[in-house]
């Protein structure tokens, strides 16, 4: 066990939750697990992330394999390519009878194949995507959308309930990511529509706070206004969920739409808007930074000539 490890002698190793990936979402999950009395041991390639886990009261693993040795393992990684690498390099550490809970929004087909490979070893795999940002997880109001074996899902309810207001089993393995892509399509377009509306209000010389108030009070309301409106107006883009991560999801959405024969014209334009913001160097900002595409006083729009 690594620096900051505080695993008590009387903790049953079979009760430990292994956590691989301790970034924004991983730290929020770890905080909720510890608060709920669920012991957690985590690994991240970044030393500062491991230190943050120790500060939250979690144990730090010496390697990914150390965390994967638990009976329940939560993967909280940026994309399914990294998930595949971790499982390829360290997956032998997973014990038979374990359950892997993958919170990554990834390619549903790839996740279904991962589930099949693990099932052959007697390991359950849930693609348990999280609806909401790290803030929603910290507040215990996220939504879990999980695909995989129903019994494995039920056995993990205590874990899901520690950080979510609802945990929904949505079907077979891969269905969790499919549902998350549906949710993220609508949520991302809600944010983009809010940004464009606030840009128009600014062009009309309307007071931005009053514009947001009117939007929140009327039929145009969406939760994105409550979560991101003030951040957009004040230019506060400390990340709760990074813009580059949402761009990754939009690319997955477009790929899935093409494979399913569904045309997604709004998402195609949304991708261009996000790419313009990322290319300008703002990919690590909060996803509310999509409003940068429309410019600001003293700054030119990033989407001139796009439409």
Tab-separated table of C-alpha atoms in Angstrom:
chain	number	residue	atom	x	y	z
A	1	UNK	CA	0.000	0.000	0.000
A	2	UNK	CA	1.198	3.468	-0.905
A	3	UNK	CA	1.722	6.837	0.691
A	4	UNK	CA	-1.265	7.971	2.695
A	5	UNK	CA	-2.573	4.429	3.118
A	6	UNK	CA	-4.661	4.119	6.258
A	7	UNK	CA	-6.311	0.735	5.846
A	8	UNK	CA	-7.272	-0.405	9.323
A	9	UNK	CA	-6.330	-3.886	10.458
A	10	UNK	CA	-9.943	-4.925	11.079
A	11	UNK	CA	-11.272	-4.068	7.615
A	12	UNK	CA	-12.336	-7.122	5.657
A	13	UNK	CA	-10.573	-7.023	2.256
A	14	UNK	CA	-13.696	-8.500	0.637
A	15	UNK	CA	-15.623	-5.374	1.657
A	16	UNK	CA	-13.134	-2.933	0.150
A	17	UNK	CA	-14.178	-1.078	-2.985
A	18	UNK	CA	-11.390	-0.795	-5.518
A	19	UNK	CA	-11.369	2.515	-7.389
A	20	UNK	CA	-9.264	2.999	-10.517
A	21	UNK	CA	-9.243	6.645	-11.620
A	22	UNK	CA	-9.373	9.408	-9.008
A	23	UNK	CA	-10.019	12.507	-11.101
A	24	UNK	CA	-12.956	14.895	-10.733
A	25	UNK	CA	-15.600	12.169	-10.735
A	26	UNK	CA	-13.449	9.593	-8.951
A	27	UNK	CA	-12.759	11.928	-6.038
A	28	UNK	CA	-16.451	12.740	-5.748
A	29	UNK	CA	-17.302	9.027	-5.694
A	30	UNK	CA	-14.604	8.294	-3.120
A	31	UNK	CA	-15.935	11.060	-0.891
A	32	UNK	CA	-19.436	9.568	-0.990
A	33	UNK	CA	-18.171	6.018	-0.394
A	34	UNK	CA	-16.177	7.087	2.663
A	35	UNK	CA	-19.095	9.107	4.040
A	36	UNK	CA	-21.370	6.072	3.618
A	37	UNK	CA	-18.918	3.881	5.513
A	38	UNK	CA	-17.834	1.969	2.409
A	39	UNK	CA	-14.051	1.411	2.621
A	40	UNK	CA	-12.253	2.318	-0.583
A	41	UNK	CA	-8.770	1.735	-1.947
A	42	UNK	CA	-7.885	3.667	-5.087
A	43	UNK	CA	-5.261	4.094	-7.756
A	44	UNK	CA	-4.523	6.888	-10.195
A	45	UNK	CA	-1.481	7.479	-12.385
A	46	UNK	CA	-1.227	11.030	-11.002
A	47	UNK	CA	0.352	11.259	-7.515
A	48	UNK	CA	-1.691	14.349	-6.638
A	49	UNK	CA	-4.902	12.406	-7.256
A	50	UNK	CA	-3.742	9.647	-4.911
A	51	UNK	CA	-2.919	12.275	-2.299
A	52	UNK	CA	-6.412	13.740	-2.705
A	53	UNK	CA	-7.892	10.285	-2.117
A	54	UNK	CA	-5.882	9.887	1.089
A	55	UNK	CA	-7.085	13.305	2.264
A	56	UNK	CA	-10.667	12.126	1.746
A	57	UNK	CA	-10.074	9.135	4.014
A	58	UNK	CA	-9.507	6.489	1.359
A	59	UNK	CA	-6.587	4.103	1.086
A	60	UNK	CA	-4.053	4.441	-1.713
A	61	UNK	CA	-3.091	1.419	-3.764
A	62	UNK	CA	0.421	0.705	-4.972
A	63	UNK	CA	-0.835	-0.086	-8.472
A	64	UNK	CA	-3.978	-0.554	-10.520
A	65	UNK	CA	-3.681	-4.296	-9.891
A	66	UNK	CA	-3.821	-3.660	-6.140
A	67	UNK	CA	-7.186	-1.896	-6.531
A	68	UNK	CA	-8.449	-4.489	-9.019
A	69	UNK	CA	-7.983	-7.222	-6.431
A	70	UNK	CA	-11.192	-6.198	-4.638
A	71	UNK	CA	-14.538	-7.971	-4.955
A	72	UNK	CA	-16.157	-4.776	-6.248
A	73	UNK	CA	-14.149	-2.507	-8.518
A	74	UNK	CA	-15.211	0.906	-9.820
A	75	UNK	CA	-13.533	2.189	-12.988
A	76	UNK	CA	-13.682	5.964	-13.350
A	77	UNK	CA	-11.540	6.648	-16.413
A	78	UNK	CA	-11.635	9.220	-19.249
A	79	UNK	CA	-12.482	6.829	-22.097
A	80	UNK	CA	-12.968	3.188	-22.986
A	81	UNK	CA	-9.525	2.987	-24.585
A	82	UNK	CA	-7.933	3.609	-21.196
A	83	UNK	CA	-10.336	1.098	-19.633
A	84	UNK	CA	-9.186	-1.501	-22.163
A	85	UNK	CA	-5.522	-0.756	-21.405
A	86	UNK	CA	-6.028	-1.070	-17.647
A	87	UNK	CA	-7.876	-4.371	-17.988
A	88	UNK	CA	-5.315	-5.715	-20.452
A	89	UNK	CA	-2.354	-4.786	-18.255
A	90	UNK	CA	-3.792	-5.544	-14.811
A	91	UNK	CA	-7.071	-7.403	-15.322
A	92	UNK	CA	-5.633	-10.730	-14.156
A	93	UNK	CA	-5.785	-9.304	-10.631
A	94	UNK	CA	-9.597	-9.421	-10.730
A	95	UNK	CA	-10.799	-12.389	-8.646
A	96	UNK	CA	-13.459	-14.776	-9.909
A	97	UNK	CA	-16.844	-13.635	-8.606
A	98	UNK	CA	-15.867	-9.967	-8.673
A	99	UNK	CA	-18.034	-7.206	-10.114
A	100	UNK	CA	-16.552	-4.458	-12.279
A	101	UNK	CA	-18.564	-1.229	-12.259
A	102	UNK	CA	-17.456	0.891	-15.203
A	103	UNK	CA	-18.652	4.504	-14.995
A	104	UNK	CA	-16.946	5.446	-18.267
A	105	UNK	CA	-19.126	6.730	-21.092
A	106	UNK	CA	-17.813	4.632	-23.943
A	107	UNK	CA	-18.611	2.691	-27.097
A	108	UNK	CA	-21.553	0.419	-26.164
A	109	UNK	CA	-20.387	-2.359	-28.498
A	110	UNK	CA	-16.892	-2.302	-27.044
A	111	UNK	CA	-18.315	-2.444	-23.532
A	112	UNK	CA	-20.546	-5.390	-24.419
A	113	UNK	CA	-17.450	-7.256	-25.651
A	114	UNK	CA	-15.613	-6.388	-22.440
A	115	UNK	CA	-18.541	-7.755	-20.454
A	116	UNK	CA	-18.505	-11.009	-22.418
A	117	UNK	CA	-14.760	-11.490	-21.884
A	118	UNK	CA	-15.059	-10.933	-18.145
A	119	UNK	CA	-18.133	-13.160	-17.892
A	120	UNK	CA	-16.047	-16.027	-19.282
A	121	UNK	CA	-13.864	-15.645	-16.175
A	122	UNK	CA	-16.818	-15.554	-13.791
A	123	UNK	CA	-16.674	-11.779	-13.379
A	124	UNK	CA	-19.725	-9.514	-13.668
A	125	UNK	CA	-19.420	-6.256	-15.601
A	126	UNK	CA	-21.830	-3.336	-15.276
A	127	UNK	CA	-21.532	-0.313	-17.549
A	128	UNK	CA	-22.903	1.987	-14.870
A	129	UNK	CA	-22.829	5.458	-16.373
A	130	UNK	CA	-23.447	8.500	-14.209
A	131	UNK	CA	-25.943	11.198	-15.103
A	132	UNK	CA	-24.602	14.415	-13.611
A	133	UNK	CA	-21.300	16.133	-12.900
A	134	UNK	CA	-18.889	15.640	-10.024
A	135	UNK	CA	-20.948	18.197	-8.081
A	136	UNK	CA	-24.096	16.108	-8.432
A	137	UNK	CA	-22.182	13.056	-7.225
A	138	UNK	CA	-20.815	14.956	-4.209
A	139	UNK	CA	-24.352	16.057	-3.349
A	140	UNK	CA	-25.754	12.542	-3.789
A	141	UNK	CA	-28.175	13.571	-6.548
A	142	UNK	CA	-26.629	11.893	-9.590
A	143	UNK	CA	-28.509	9.247	-11.583
A	144	UNK	CA	-27.027	5.831	-12.355
A	145	UNK	CA	-27.941	4.132	-15.645
A	146	UNK	CA	-26.533	0.622	-15.644
A	147	UNK	CA	-26.400	-2.200	-18.157
A	148	UNK	CA	-25.504	-5.771	-17.290
A	149	UNK	CA	-26.714	-8.631	-15.136
A	150	UNK	CA	-29.727	-7.646	-13.021
A	151	UNK	CA	-28.558	-9.639	-9.989
A	152	UNK	CA	-25.143	-7.993	-10.104
A	153	UNK	CA	-26.875	-4.612	-10.329
A	154	UNK	CA	-29.032	-5.367	-7.277
A	155	UNK	CA	-25.964	-6.496	-5.327
A	156	UNK	CA	-24.406	-3.067	-5.911
A	157	UNK	CA	-27.399	-0.968	-4.891
A	158	UNK	CA	-25.746	0.101	-1.637
A	159	UNK	CA	-22.845	1.491	-3.623
A	160	UNK	CA	-25.085	3.276	-6.144
A	161	UNK	CA	-27.343	4.693	-3.441
A	162	UNK	CA	-24.353	6.252	-1.700
A	163	UNK	CA	-24.016	8.861	-4.461
A	164	UNK	CA	-27.239	8.866	-6.492
A	165	UNK	CA	-30.886	9.765	-6.092
A	166	UNK	CA	-31.882	7.043	-8.561
A	167	UNK	CA	-30.176	3.903	-9.845
A	168	UNK	CA	-31.877	2.441	-12.915
A	169	UNK	CA	-31.136	-0.897	-14.555
A	170	UNK	CA	-31.600	-0.181	-18.266
A	171	UNK	CA	-30.874	-3.533	-19.900
A	172	UNK	CA	-28.046	-5.749	-21.052
A	173	UNK	CA	-24.372	-4.879	-21.011
A	174	UNK	CA	-23.734	-1.783	-23.134
A	175	UNK	CA	-27.176	-0.316	-22.452
A	176	UNK	CA	-25.818	1.981	-19.748
A	177	UNK	CA	-23.622	3.835	-22.214
A	178	UNK	CA	-26.386	3.906	-24.816
A	179	UNK	CA	-28.701	5.597	-22.317
A	180	UNK	CA	-25.958	7.993	-21.204
A	181	UNK	CA	-25.390	9.040	-24.826
A	182	UNK	CA	-29.105	9.814	-25.164
A	183	UNK	CA	-28.995	11.855	-21.955
A	184	UNK	CA	-25.795	13.672	-22.914
A	185	UNK	CA	-27.137	14.548	-26.362
A	186	UNK	CA	-30.097	16.379	-24.811
A	187	UNK	CA	-28.109	17.855	-21.928
A	188	UNK	CA	-25.324	19.168	-24.141
A	189	UNK	CA	-27.753	20.797	-26.553
A	190	UNK	CA	-29.562	22.364	-23.590
A	191	UNK	CA	-26.277	23.952	-22.501
A	192	UNK	CA	-25.500	25.140	-26.027
A	193	UNK	CA	-28.998	26.598	-26.424
A	194	UNK	CA	-28.617	28.424	-23.106
A	195	UNK	CA	-25.262	29.841	-24.227
A	196	UNK	CA	-26.736	31.056	-27.510
A	197	UNK	CA	-29.731	32.582	-25.730
A	198	UNK	CA	-27.510	34.452	-23.284
A	199	UNK	CA	-25.387	35.659	-26.206
A	200	UNK	CA	-28.509	37.034	-27.893
A	201	UNK	CA	-29.557	38.735	-24.647
A	202	UNK	CA	-26.126	40.369	-24.486
A	203	UNK	CA	-26.500	41.492	-28.102
A	204	UNK	CA	-29.807	43.113	-27.139
A	205	UNK	CA	-28.063	44.888	-24.221
A	206	UNK	CA	-30.287	43.030	-21.775
A	207	UNK	CA	-28.958	42.442	-18.267
A	208	UNK	CA	-27.681	38.817	-18.327
A	209	UNK	CA	-28.879	37.994	-14.816
A	210	UNK	CA	-32.403	39.119	-15.679
A	211	UNK	CA	-32.304	37.100	-18.892
A	212	UNK	CA	-31.359	33.995	-16.911
A	213	UNK	CA	-34.095	34.736	-14.371
A	214	UNK	CA	-36.714	34.939	-17.121
A	215	UNK	CA	-35.468	31.731	-18.721
A	216	UNK	CA	-35.604	29.893	-15.408
A	217	UNK	CA	-39.092	31.178	-14.634
A	218	UNK	CA	-40.708	30.240	-17.945
A	219	UNK	CA	-41.348	27.244	-20.190
A	220	UNK	CA	-37.813	27.336	-21.630
A	221	UNK	CA	-36.394	26.154	-18.290
A	222	UNK	CA	-33.940	23.290	-18.114
A	223	UNK	CA	-31.748	22.086	-15.267
A	224	UNK	CA	-28.733	23.266	-17.255
A	225	UNK	CA	-29.830	26.828	-16.456
A	226	UNK	CA	-29.650	26.182	-12.710
A	227	UNK	CA	-26.348	24.330	-12.940
A	228	UNK	CA	-24.507	26.375	-15.566
A	229	UNK	CA	-26.266	29.718	-16.052
A	230	UNK	CA	-24.398	31.684	-13.394
A	231	UNK	CA	-21.085	30.142	-14.455
A	232	UNK	CA	-21.688	31.288	-18.034
A	233	UNK	CA	-22.640	34.820	-17.008
A	234	UNK	CA	-19.762	35.258	-14.557
A	235	UNK	CA	-17.160	33.465	-16.683
A	236	UNK	CA	-16.363	30.989	-13.897
A	237	UNK	CA	-15.219	27.848	-15.668
A	238	UNK	CA	-13.564	25.815	-12.903
A	239	UNK	CA	-14.315	22.284	-14.096
A	240	UNK	CA	-17.083	20.146	-12.664
A	241	UNK	CA	-17.083	18.242	-15.965
A	242	UNK	CA	-14.596	19.234	-18.652
A	243	UNK	CA	-15.613	20.525	-22.073
A	244	UNK	CA	-13.198	18.121	-23.769
A	245	UNK	CA	-14.945	15.193	-22.087
A	246	UNK	CA	-18.287	16.289	-23.479
A	247	UNK	CA	-16.768	16.680	-26.935
A	248	UNK	CA	-15.596	13.071	-26.614
A	249	UNK	CA	-19.182	12.079	-25.807
A	250	UNK	CA	-20.593	14.030	-28.761
A	251	UNK	CA	-18.228	12.170	-31.072
A	252	UNK	CA	-19.496	8.888	-29.597
A	253	UNK	CA	-23.078	10.107	-30.077
A	254	UNK	CA	-22.459	10.818	-33.759
A	255	UNK	CA	-20.763	7.449	-34.288
A	256	UNK	CA	-23.638	5.657	-32.565
A	257	UNK	CA	-26.183	7.613	-34.598
A	258	UNK	CA	-24.467	6.631	-37.826
A	259	UNK	CA	-24.356	2.968	-36.794
A	260	UNK	CA	-28.051	3.112	-35.845
A	261	UNK	CA	-29.137	4.924	-39.010
A	262	UNK	CA	-30.294	8.014	-37.094
A	263	UNK	CA	-29.492	11.479	-38.475
A	264	UNK	CA	-28.305	13.938	-35.820
A	265	UNK	CA	-27.907	17.373	-37.470
A	266	UNK	CA	-27.953	19.373	-34.226
A	267	UNK	CA	-25.239	17.161	-32.741
A	268	UNK	CA	-23.068	17.615	-35.837
A	269	UNK	CA	-23.217	21.387	-35.418
A	270	UNK	CA	-22.698	21.033	-31.671
A	271	UNK	CA	-19.498	19.089	-32.352
A	272	UNK	CA	-18.174	21.936	-34.517
A	273	UNK	CA	-18.928	24.475	-31.786
A	274	UNK	CA	-17.167	22.401	-29.122
A	275	UNK	CA	-14.191	21.765	-31.397
A	276	UNK	CA	-13.806	25.514	-31.937
A	277	UNK	CA	-13.719	26.126	-28.180
A	278	UNK	CA	-11.301	23.261	-27.569
A	279	UNK	CA	-9.018	24.442	-30.400
A	280	UNK	CA	-8.870	27.858	-28.715
A	281	UNK	CA	-7.346	26.186	-25.644
A	282	UNK	CA	-10.374	25.812	-23.389
A	283	UNK	CA	-10.865	22.042	-23.414
A	284	UNK	CA	-10.005	21.683	-19.724
A	285	UNK	CA	-12.573	24.313	-18.717
A	286	UNK	CA	-15.984	23.343	-17.399
A	287	UNK	CA	-18.429	22.387	-20.129
A	288	UNK	CA	-20.300	25.644	-19.474
A	289	UNK	CA	-17.384	27.270	-21.342
A	290	UNK	CA	-19.257	26.415	-24.532
A	291	UNK	CA	-20.484	30.024	-24.232
A	292	UNK	CA	-16.968	31.137	-25.228
A	293	UNK	CA	-17.948	30.157	-28.782
A	294	UNK	CA	-20.150	33.262	-28.941
A	295	UNK	CA	-17.393	35.551	-27.705
A	296	UNK	CA	-17.562	38.076	-24.892
A	297	UNK	CA	-16.934	41.799	-24.480
A	298	UNK	CA	-13.474	42.353	-25.947
A	299	UNK	CA	-13.234	38.830	-27.380
A	300	UNK	CA	-14.250	37.791	-30.875
A	301	UNK	CA	-16.633	34.851	-31.382
A	302	UNK	CA	-14.959	31.522	-32.118
A	303	UNK	CA	-17.655	30.436	-34.554
A	304	UNK	CA	-17.502	33.185	-37.175
A	305	UNK	CA	-18.058	31.656	-40.594
A	306	UNK	CA	-19.425	28.431	-39.137
A	307	UNK	CA	-23.070	29.193	-39.807
